[in-house]
């Protein structure tokens, strides 16, 4: 009768194994010493052994030596009722020597007297998951290594940069002292002994003085940049009345513009009357930009300077310097504010300069919480615009 069949433990086991015959997980009955007693086809497929071969072996024989101890400890704990079930991720060594990762769920079957009989094991192939885990771990390790290398490289670069800035600061200082003496003496020669000098000698002295000034300017720019890099450049803001400030500055610029026959126009719009900034630095910014507009202009060109105020969340003074010069190719614009960058080195050499003015100008504008931008068309001209809050604000971001 059907009911009797179900009562027989052997039949029950047979039915159980029949159900797992075509299952996609390994299913096994293992003796208390580890001998395989029954195995389903999936387990054979997983390990590469035939059913006959497996049944003549123990699980210990195909378990990876590194995983065996954990497996045996679990098994012992289950037998001693310290553990309800043996759950373990482990490796089998297949017949062809390859490794397969499995997740084992082994349950101990006991008789009515509670004596251990055998283990029933479910064996899932988790090789792909483990491989993915391993790949993830490897990537993580690689990323960590790369991160460490980058941090080291950054530290080395920062140290080198700090040393470079320190070197530049020291050198600039050392160079300035004798240079000031050269400039001072040449100016004294020009003023006091001008009458007793021949024309040729006067020209030589003039040349010494202008070259000295040029070199001093360059050294000062390098010193400023190295101070900015080490965060040591401090601005001293104060309220500046723009009209007198510009009236003081314009004649020097007018003079260099007139040498090239350039018309330099200034429009200071109503409302743009005051600005809280460091006057030395504002002068430097303005001077650099207008000097460039003159230097990179054509003969008899124009430079239009327009200063106005915008009232928004934060009132700002905007200064726009527009020229009719050689212009800047679009692909060169992103590099324009980098140190020592010159679009056309031969032209710049002829026009004098080291490519530091714009880099310094940008830093100085940013130190005032402002911003600078440029629009340009080759052969037509360029417009540099800088904007600064009317009331001094510390830099919003890294400079
Ligand atoms: N108004 C402009 N028109 C065309 N090109 C410009 C203009 N301003 C700057 N440039 C280009 O940008 C480069 C960088 O300008 P920057 O002021 O930094 O250096 P410089 O004028 O060559 O030298 P320095 O200012 O250090 O004396 C210039 O060499 C030039 O190629
Ligand atoms: Mg310049």
Short mmCIF file of C-alpha atoms and ligand atoms in Angstrom, two decimals:
data_model
loop_
_atom_site.label_atom_id
_atom_site.label_comp_id
_atom_site.label_asym_id
_atom_site.label_seq_id
_atom_site.Cartn_x
_atom_site.Cartn_y
_atom_site.Cartn_z
CA UNK A 1 0.00 0.00 0.00
CA UNK A 2 1.12 3.55 -0.72
CA UNK A 3 1.07 4.53 2.95
CA UNK A 4 3.42 1.65 3.86
CA UNK A 5 5.98 2.67 1.27
CA UNK A 6 6.20 6.11 2.81
CA UNK A 7 6.81 4.60 6.18
CA UNK A 8 9.98 2.77 5.06
CA UNK A 9 13.06 5.01 5.72
CA UNK A 10 14.93 3.49 2.78
CA UNK A 11 12.10 4.24 0.41
CA UNK A 12 11.87 7.70 1.81
CA UNK A 13 15.57 8.21 1.16
CA UNK A 14 15.22 6.74 -2.34
CA UNK A 15 12.39 9.11 -3.15
CA UNK A 16 14.40 11.95 -1.72
CA UNK A 17 17.42 11.16 -3.91
CA UNK A 18 15.16 10.61 -6.90
CA UNK A 19 13.90 14.15 -6.43
CA UNK A 20 17.47 15.46 -6.41
CA UNK A 21 18.57 13.41 -9.43
CA UNK A 22 18.00 16.20 -11.89
CA UNK A 23 18.52 19.05 -9.42
CA UNK A 24 20.96 21.82 -10.23
CA UNK A 25 22.66 21.47 -6.84
CA UNK A 26 24.89 18.67 -5.57
CA UNK A 27 23.16 16.31 -3.20
CA UNK A 28 24.91 13.66 -1.14
CA UNK A 29 24.80 11.22 1.71
CA UNK A 30 28.08 11.05 3.57
CA UNK A 31 29.13 8.54 6.22
CA UNK A 32 30.41 9.61 9.60
CA UNK A 33 34.00 9.05 8.46
CA UNK A 34 33.54 11.10 5.35
CA UNK A 35 32.91 8.38 2.81
CA UNK A 36 30.52 9.31 0.02
CA UNK A 37 27.51 6.99 0.31
CA UNK A 38 25.28 8.49 -2.34
CA UNK A 39 25.90 11.29 -4.82
CA UNK A 40 23.63 12.86 -7.41
CA UNK A 41 24.71 13.59 -11.04
CA UNK A 42 25.22 17.30 -10.35
CA UNK A 43 27.93 16.52 -7.79
CA UNK A 44 29.66 14.27 -10.35
CA UNK A 45 29.43 17.07 -12.90
CA UNK A 46 30.84 19.55 -10.38
CA UNK A 47 33.83 17.44 -9.39
CA UNK A 48 34.46 15.67 -12.70
CA UNK A 49 34.40 12.25 -11.02
CA UNK A 50 32.03 9.45 -11.99
CA UNK A 51 29.54 8.18 -9.47
CA UNK A 52 31.59 4.98 -8.98
CA UNK A 53 34.77 6.96 -8.40
CA UNK A 54 33.19 9.25 -5.82
CA UNK A 55 31.58 6.36 -3.97
CA UNK A 56 35.02 4.82 -3.52
CA UNK A 57 36.42 8.01 -1.98
CA UNK A 58 35.94 10.25 1.06
CA UNK A 59 35.08 13.95 0.92
CA UNK A 60 38.40 14.60 2.69
CA UNK A 61 40.26 13.35 -0.39
CA UNK A 62 38.82 15.99 -2.70
CA UNK A 63 38.56 18.85 -0.20
CA UNK A 64 41.15 21.59 -0.65
CA UNK A 65 43.76 21.15 2.13
CA UNK A 66 43.28 24.76 3.25
CA UNK A 67 39.57 24.19 3.87
CA UNK A 68 39.74 20.73 5.41
CA UNK A 69 40.35 21.72 9.01
CA UNK A 70 37.35 24.07 9.15
CA UNK A 71 35.16 21.38 7.62
CA UNK A 72 36.29 18.70 10.11
CA UNK A 73 35.84 21.04 13.08
CA UNK A 74 32.31 21.90 11.96
CA UNK A 75 31.54 18.20 11.48
CA UNK A 76 32.80 17.38 14.97
CA UNK A 77 30.79 20.28 16.47
CA UNK A 78 27.62 19.04 14.76
CA UNK A 79 28.25 15.51 16.08
CA UNK A 80 28.71 16.96 19.58
CA UNK A 81 25.59 19.08 19.14
CA UNK A 82 27.58 22.28 19.52
CA UNK A 83 26.46 23.26 16.04
CA UNK A 84 23.08 22.54 14.47
CA UNK A 85 24.29 22.45 10.90
CA UNK A 86 27.59 22.56 9.00
CA UNK A 87 27.47 25.63 6.77
CA UNK A 88 30.71 26.28 4.93
CA UNK A 89 32.18 27.89 1.80
CA UNK A 90 34.91 25.48 0.68
CA UNK A 91 36.86 24.26 -2.32
CA UNK A 92 36.92 20.85 -3.99
CA UNK A 93 39.81 19.75 -6.14
CA UNK A 94 38.24 18.30 -9.26
CA UNK A 95 39.50 15.24 -11.09
CA UNK A 96 41.26 17.45 -13.69
CA UNK A 97 43.02 19.41 -10.91
CA UNK A 98 40.85 22.49 -11.27
CA UNK A 99 39.23 24.11 -8.24
CA UNK A 100 35.53 24.53 -7.66
CA UNK A 101 34.10 26.71 -4.90
CA UNK A 102 30.99 25.31 -3.20
CA UNK A 103 28.65 26.31 -0.42
CA UNK A 104 28.02 23.27 1.76
CA UNK A 105 24.94 22.75 3.93
CA UNK A 106 25.40 19.47 5.83
CA UNK A 107 22.80 18.13 8.27
CA UNK A 108 23.31 15.18 10.58
CA UNK A 109 20.66 12.45 10.52
CA UNK A 110 20.22 10.51 13.78
CA UNK A 111 18.22 7.36 14.60
CA UNK A 112 15.35 7.14 17.07
CA UNK A 113 17.90 6.61 19.87
CA UNK A 114 19.63 9.86 18.84
CA UNK A 115 22.68 8.02 17.51
CA UNK A 116 24.33 9.72 14.53
CA UNK A 117 23.75 7.83 11.26
CA UNK A 118 25.05 9.92 8.37
CA UNK A 119 25.17 13.44 6.91
CA UNK A 120 22.97 14.76 4.15
CA UNK A 121 24.75 17.45 2.20
CA UNK A 122 23.55 20.11 -0.23
CA UNK A 123 26.39 21.45 -2.38
CA UNK A 124 25.92 24.65 -4.37
CA UNK A 125 28.42 25.75 -7.00
CA UNK A 126 29.50 29.28 -6.00
CA UNK A 127 32.62 29.50 -8.19
CA UNK A 128 31.29 32.46 -10.17
CA UNK A 129 30.31 34.35 -7.05
CA UNK A 130 33.71 33.65 -5.49
CA UNK A 131 35.48 34.68 -8.68
CA UNK A 132 33.47 37.90 -8.70
CA UNK A 133 34.35 38.39 -5.00
CA UNK A 134 38.01 37.72 -5.74
CA UNK A 135 37.96 40.10 -8.72
CA UNK A 136 36.28 42.72 -6.54
CA UNK A 137 38.86 42.21 -3.78
CA UNK A 138 41.66 42.40 -6.36
CA UNK A 139 40.24 45.59 -7.86
CA UNK A 140 39.81 47.04 -4.40
CA UNK A 141 43.41 46.12 -3.55
CA UNK A 142 44.62 47.63 -6.82
CA UNK A 143 42.58 50.80 -6.24
CA UNK A 144 43.98 51.05 -2.70
CA UNK A 145 47.51 50.60 -4.07
CA UNK A 146 46.94 53.22 -6.77
CA UNK A 147 45.45 55.56 -4.15
CA UNK A 148 48.51 55.09 -1.94
CA UNK A 149 50.84 55.68 -4.89
CA UNK A 150 48.90 58.81 -5.84
CA UNK A 151 49.02 60.09 -2.29
CA UNK A 152 52.78 59.45 -2.19
CA UNK A 153 53.24 61.14 -5.57
CA UNK A 154 51.12 64.07 -4.37
CA UNK A 155 53.21 64.37 -1.22
CA UNK A 156 56.46 64.22 -3.22
CA UNK A 157 55.12 66.83 -5.66
CA UNK A 158 53.94 69.06 -2.82
CA UNK A 159 57.30 68.79 -1.08
CA UNK A 160 59.12 69.53 -4.31
CA UNK A 161 56.81 72.45 -4.95
CA UNK A 162 57.29 73.82 -1.45
CA UNK A 163 61.07 73.52 -1.91
CA UNK A 164 60.84 75.20 -5.31
CA UNK A 165 58.77 78.05 -3.87
CA UNK A 166 61.18 78.43 -0.98
CA UNK A 167 64.12 78.44 -3.38
CA UNK A 168 62.44 81.03 -5.60
CA UNK A 169 61.58 83.18 -2.60
CA UNK A 170 65.19 83.06 -1.33
CA UNK A 171 66.68 83.61 -4.76
CA UNK A 172 64.37 86.50 -5.55
CA UNK A 173 65.26 88.14 -2.30
CA UNK A 174 68.99 87.66 -2.90
CA UNK A 175 68.72 89.03 -6.44
CA UNK A 176 66.67 92.06 -5.48
CA UNK A 177 69.29 93.57 -3.20
CA UNK A 178 72.11 93.94 -5.78
CA UNK A 179 69.59 94.80 -8.47
CA UNK A 180 68.22 97.71 -6.45
CA UNK A 181 71.79 98.96 -6.12
CA UNK A 182 72.27 98.74 -9.92
CA UNK A 183 68.99 100.57 -10.59
CA UNK A 184 69.72 103.17 -7.89
CA UNK A 185 73.21 103.89 -9.25
CA UNK A 186 72.09 104.06 -12.89
CA UNK A 187 69.27 106.47 -11.97
CA UNK A 188 71.71 108.56 -9.99
CA UNK A 189 74.03 108.68 -13.04
CA UNK A 190 71.08 109.76 -15.18
CA UNK A 191 70.06 112.52 -12.79
CA UNK A 192 73.29 113.88 -11.37
CA UNK A 193 75.89 113.22 -14.03
CA UNK A 194 73.68 113.46 -17.09
CA UNK A 195 75.41 116.61 -18.37
CA UNK A 196 78.90 115.20 -18.17
CA UNK A 197 77.95 112.02 -20.08
CA UNK A 198 78.25 111.62 -23.84
CA UNK A 199 75.11 110.62 -25.77
CA UNK A 200 76.41 107.07 -26.11
CA UNK A 201 77.09 106.87 -22.37
CA UNK A 202 73.61 108.28 -21.61
CA UNK A 203 72.10 105.59 -23.82
CA UNK A 204 74.06 102.92 -21.97
CA UNK A 205 72.94 104.22 -18.59
CA UNK A 206 69.33 104.38 -19.79
CA UNK A 207 69.63 100.80 -20.99
CA UNK A 208 71.03 99.69 -17.61
CA UNK A 209 68.15 101.41 -15.76
CA UNK A 210 65.30 100.05 -17.97
CA UNK A 211 66.78 96.54 -18.03
CA UNK A 212 67.18 96.70 -14.26
CA UNK A 213 63.53 97.72 -13.83
CA UNK A 214 62.44 94.97 -16.17
CA UNK A 215 64.44 92.37 -14.25
CA UNK A 216 63.17 93.69 -10.92
CA UNK A 217 59.61 93.42 -12.16
CA UNK A 218 60.19 89.85 -13.23
CA UNK A 219 61.78 88.93 -9.89
CA UNK A 220 58.89 90.55 -8.03
CA UNK A 221 56.38 88.55 -10.08
CA UNK A 222 58.24 85.30 -9.33
CA UNK A 223 58.37 86.19 -5.66
CA UNK A 224 54.64 86.97 -5.59
CA UNK A 225 53.78 83.70 -7.31
CA UNK A 226 55.92 81.67 -4.93
CA UNK A 227 54.27 83.46 -2.01
CA UNK A 228 50.84 82.64 -3.43
CA UNK A 229 51.81 78.98 -3.83
CA UNK A 230 52.91 78.73 -0.22
CA UNK A 231 49.83 80.66 0.92
CA UNK A 232 52.02 83.46 2.24
CA UNK A 233 50.71 86.29 0.11
CA UNK A 234 48.48 88.48 2.22
CA UNK A 235 46.27 91.22 0.86
CA UNK A 236 45.70 94.43 2.80
CA UNK A 237 42.30 95.72 1.69
CA UNK A 238 41.29 99.32 2.12
CA UNK A 239 38.63 101.57 0.56
CA UNK A 240 39.87 102.96 -2.74
CA UNK A 241 38.29 105.92 -4.51
CA UNK A 242 38.53 104.74 -8.10
CA UNK A 243 38.73 108.11 -9.84
CA UNK A 244 41.90 109.39 -8.14
CA UNK A 245 43.31 105.90 -8.13
CA UNK A 246 43.02 105.66 -11.91
CA UNK A 247 44.08 109.25 -12.47
CA UNK A 248 47.33 108.32 -10.80
CA UNK A 249 47.83 105.18 -12.84
CA UNK A 250 46.71 106.21 -16.32
CA UNK A 251 49.58 108.56 -17.30
CA UNK A 252 52.16 105.77 -17.14
CA UNK A 253 49.95 103.55 -19.30
CA UNK A 254 49.12 106.45 -21.65
CA UNK A 255 52.82 106.95 -22.17
CA UNK A 256 53.48 103.37 -23.22
CA UNK A 257 50.32 103.39 -25.40
CA UNK A 258 51.42 106.57 -27.18
CA UNK A 259 54.77 104.95 -28.05
CA UNK A 260 52.78 102.51 -30.20
CA UNK A 261 50.33 105.14 -31.39
CA UNK A 262 47.58 103.41 -29.52
CA UNK A 263 44.46 105.21 -28.29
CA UNK A 264 43.83 104.33 -24.71
CA UNK A 265 40.31 105.27 -23.59
CA UNK A 266 38.92 104.99 -20.10
CA UNK A 267 35.25 105.12 -19.17
CA UNK A 268 34.47 105.07 -15.47
CA UNK A 269 30.73 104.70 -15.26
CA UNK A 270 28.61 106.46 -12.66
CA UNK A 271 28.22 104.40 -9.52
CA UNK A 272 31.58 102.69 -9.88
CA UNK A 273 33.18 105.00 -7.39
CA UNK A 274 34.70 102.91 -4.62
CA UNK A 275 36.11 99.47 -4.06
CA UNK A 276 37.57 97.73 -1.03
CA UNK A 277 40.80 96.12 -2.22
CA UNK A 278 44.55 96.04 -1.71
CA UNK A 279 45.68 99.14 -3.72
CA UNK A 280 49.09 97.67 -4.56
CA UNK A 281 47.50 94.49 -5.89
CA UNK A 282 44.68 96.28 -7.72
CA UNK A 283 47.25 98.44 -9.43
CA UNK A 284 49.17 95.29 -10.41
CA UNK A 285 46.05 93.63 -11.87
CA UNK A 286 45.03 96.71 -13.82
CA UNK A 287 48.55 97.39 -14.98
CA UNK A 288 49.14 93.81 -16.18
CA UNK A 289 45.93 93.68 -18.20
CA UNK A 290 46.21 97.11 -19.78
CA UNK A 291 49.91 96.55 -20.51
CA UNK A 292 49.03 93.32 -22.31
CA UNK A 293 46.30 95.11 -24.28
CA UNK A 294 48.91 97.64 -25.40
CA UNK A 295 51.72 95.14 -25.91
CA UNK A 296 49.72 92.69 -28.01
CA UNK A 297 48.04 95.41 -30.06
CA UNK A 298 48.67 96.58 -33.58
CA UNK A 299 50.23 99.90 -34.49
CA UNK A 300 47.62 102.70 -34.04
CA UNK A 301 45.17 100.29 -32.43
CA UNK A 302 42.77 100.92 -29.57
CA UNK A 303 42.41 99.93 -25.96
CA UNK A 304 39.06 100.62 -24.32
CA UNK A 305 38.77 100.31 -20.59
CA UNK A 306 35.31 100.34 -19.14
CA UNK A 307 34.61 100.17 -15.41
CA UNK A 308 31.09 99.77 -14.05
CA UNK A 309 29.22 98.52 -11.04
CA UNK A 310 26.69 95.71 -10.95
CA UNK A 311 24.22 95.40 -8.09
CA UNK A 312 23.19 91.83 -7.42
CA UNK A 313 23.22 89.67 -4.28
CA UNK A 314 26.71 91.02 -3.93
CA UNK A 315 27.58 94.40 -5.48
CA UNK A 316 30.60 94.10 -7.77
CA UNK A 317 32.93 96.31 -9.73
CA UNK A 318 33.54 95.03 -13.25
CA UNK A 319 36.51 96.14 -15.32
CA UNK A 320 36.54 95.34 -19.02
CA UNK A 321 39.70 95.84 -21.06
CA UNK A 322 39.11 95.52 -24.76
CA UNK A 323 41.82 95.74 -27.42
CA UNK A 324 42.13 95.65 -31.19
CA UNK A 325 45.22 93.45 -31.09
CA UNK A 326 46.42 90.13 -32.42
CA UNK A 327 43.81 88.12 -30.50
CA UNK A 328 44.22 84.65 -29.01
CA UNK A 329 43.38 81.36 -30.75
CA UNK A 330 40.45 79.61 -29.02
CA UNK A 331 42.47 76.45 -28.27
CA UNK A 332 45.10 78.48 -26.40
CA UNK A 333 42.64 80.20 -24.07
CA UNK A 334 42.47 77.39 -21.43
CA UNK A 335 46.26 77.62 -20.92
CA UNK A 336 46.39 81.40 -20.86
CA UNK A 337 46.48 81.85 -17.10
CA UNK A 338 49.19 79.22 -16.51
CA UNK A 339 52.61 80.34 -15.32
CA UNK A 340 55.20 81.00 -18.03
CA UNK A 341 52.63 80.44 -20.77
CA UNK A 342 52.93 82.54 -23.90
CA UNK A 343 50.84 81.98 -27.01
CA UNK A 344 53.58 82.89 -29.40
CA UNK A 345 56.94 82.82 -27.67
CA UNK A 346 58.73 84.62 -30.51
CA UNK A 347 56.23 87.49 -30.53
CA UNK A 348 56.25 87.67 -26.72
CA UNK A 349 60.06 87.72 -26.73
CA UNK A 350 60.04 90.60 -29.12
CA UNK A 351 57.42 92.34 -26.98
CA UNK A 352 59.22 91.37 -23.75
CA UNK A 353 57.73 89.34 -20.92
CA UNK A 354 57.97 86.02 -19.17
CA UNK A 355 54.38 84.82 -19.27
CA UNK A 356 53.76 85.46 -15.60
CA UNK A 357 51.48 88.50 -15.72
CA UNK A 358 48.18 86.70 -16.32
CA UNK A 359 48.91 83.85 -13.89
CA UNK A 360 49.64 86.38 -11.18
CA UNK A 361 46.67 88.56 -12.14
CA UNK A 362 44.28 85.63 -11.86
CA UNK A 363 45.61 84.69 -8.42
CA UNK A 364 45.35 88.29 -7.25
CA UNK A 365 41.77 88.66 -8.50
CA UNK A 366 40.85 85.41 -6.75
CA UNK A 367 42.52 86.57 -3.54
CA UNK A 368 39.96 89.40 -3.62
CA UNK A 369 37.08 86.93 -4.01
CA UNK A 370 36.73 87.87 -7.67
CA UNK A 371 36.99 86.24 -11.05
CA UNK A 372 38.54 86.88 -14.45
CA UNK A 373 37.52 85.78 -17.93
CA UNK A 374 38.57 86.36 -21.52
CA UNK A 375 36.94 86.49 -24.92
CA UNK A 376 39.04 86.76 -28.01
CA UNK A 377 39.07 86.51 -31.78
CA UNK A 378 42.29 85.98 -33.66
CA UNK A 379 43.29 89.04 -35.67
CA UNK A 380 40.41 91.08 -34.25
CA UNK A 381 41.19 91.57 -30.58
CA UNK A 382 40.65 90.40 -27.01
CA UNK A 383 38.52 91.43 -24.07
CA UNK A 384 39.65 90.62 -20.54
CA UNK A 385 37.03 91.13 -17.84
CA UNK A 386 37.60 90.96 -14.13
CA UNK A 387 35.01 91.31 -11.45
CA UNK A 388 35.51 91.95 -7.75
CA UNK A 389 33.05 92.38 -4.89
CA UNK A 390 32.76 96.06 -3.89
CA UNK A 391 33.21 95.00 -0.31
CA UNK A 392 36.32 92.88 0.19
CA UNK A 393 35.57 89.17 0.43
CA UNK A 394 38.05 86.39 1.08
CA UNK A 395 38.59 83.90 -1.76
CA UNK A 396 35.58 81.60 -2.27
CA UNK A 397 37.65 78.62 -3.36
CA UNK A 398 41.16 77.31 -3.77
CA UNK A 399 43.34 79.72 -5.66
N1 LIG B 1 45.52 91.24 -24.78
C1 LIG B 1 46.15 90.20 -25.30
N2 LIG B 1 46.08 89.95 -26.63
C2 LIG B 1 46.69 88.87 -27.17
N3 LIG B 1 47.41 87.98 -26.49
C3 LIG B 1 47.49 88.17 -25.15
C4 LIG B 1 46.89 89.27 -24.50
N4 LIG B 1 47.15 89.16 -23.19
C5 LIG B 1 47.91 88.06 -23.04
N5 LIG B 1 48.12 87.44 -24.21
C6 LIG B 1 48.84 86.20 -24.45
O1 LIG B 1 48.96 85.53 -23.22
C7 LIG B 1 50.33 85.31 -22.88
C8 LIG B 1 50.48 85.37 -21.40
O2 LIG B 1 50.28 86.69 -20.93
P1 LIG B 1 51.07 87.18 -19.66
O3 LIG B 1 50.64 88.57 -19.35
O4 LIG B 1 50.89 86.15 -18.63
O5 LIG B 1 52.57 87.10 -20.14
P2 LIG B 1 53.49 88.16 -20.92
O6 LIG B 1 52.74 89.43 -21.12
O7 LIG B 1 54.01 87.46 -22.12
O8 LIG B 1 54.68 88.36 -19.90
P3 LIG B 1 54.65 89.16 -18.50
O9 LIG B 1 53.23 89.59 -18.27
O10 LIG B 1 55.14 88.17 -17.52
O11 LIG B 1 55.55 90.32 -18.68
C9 LIG B 1 51.08 86.38 -23.63
O12 LIG B 1 52.42 86.02 -23.87
C10 LIG B 1 50.28 86.44 -24.94
O13 LIG B 1 50.65 85.40 -25.79
MG1 LIG B 2 51.78 90.42 -19.49
#
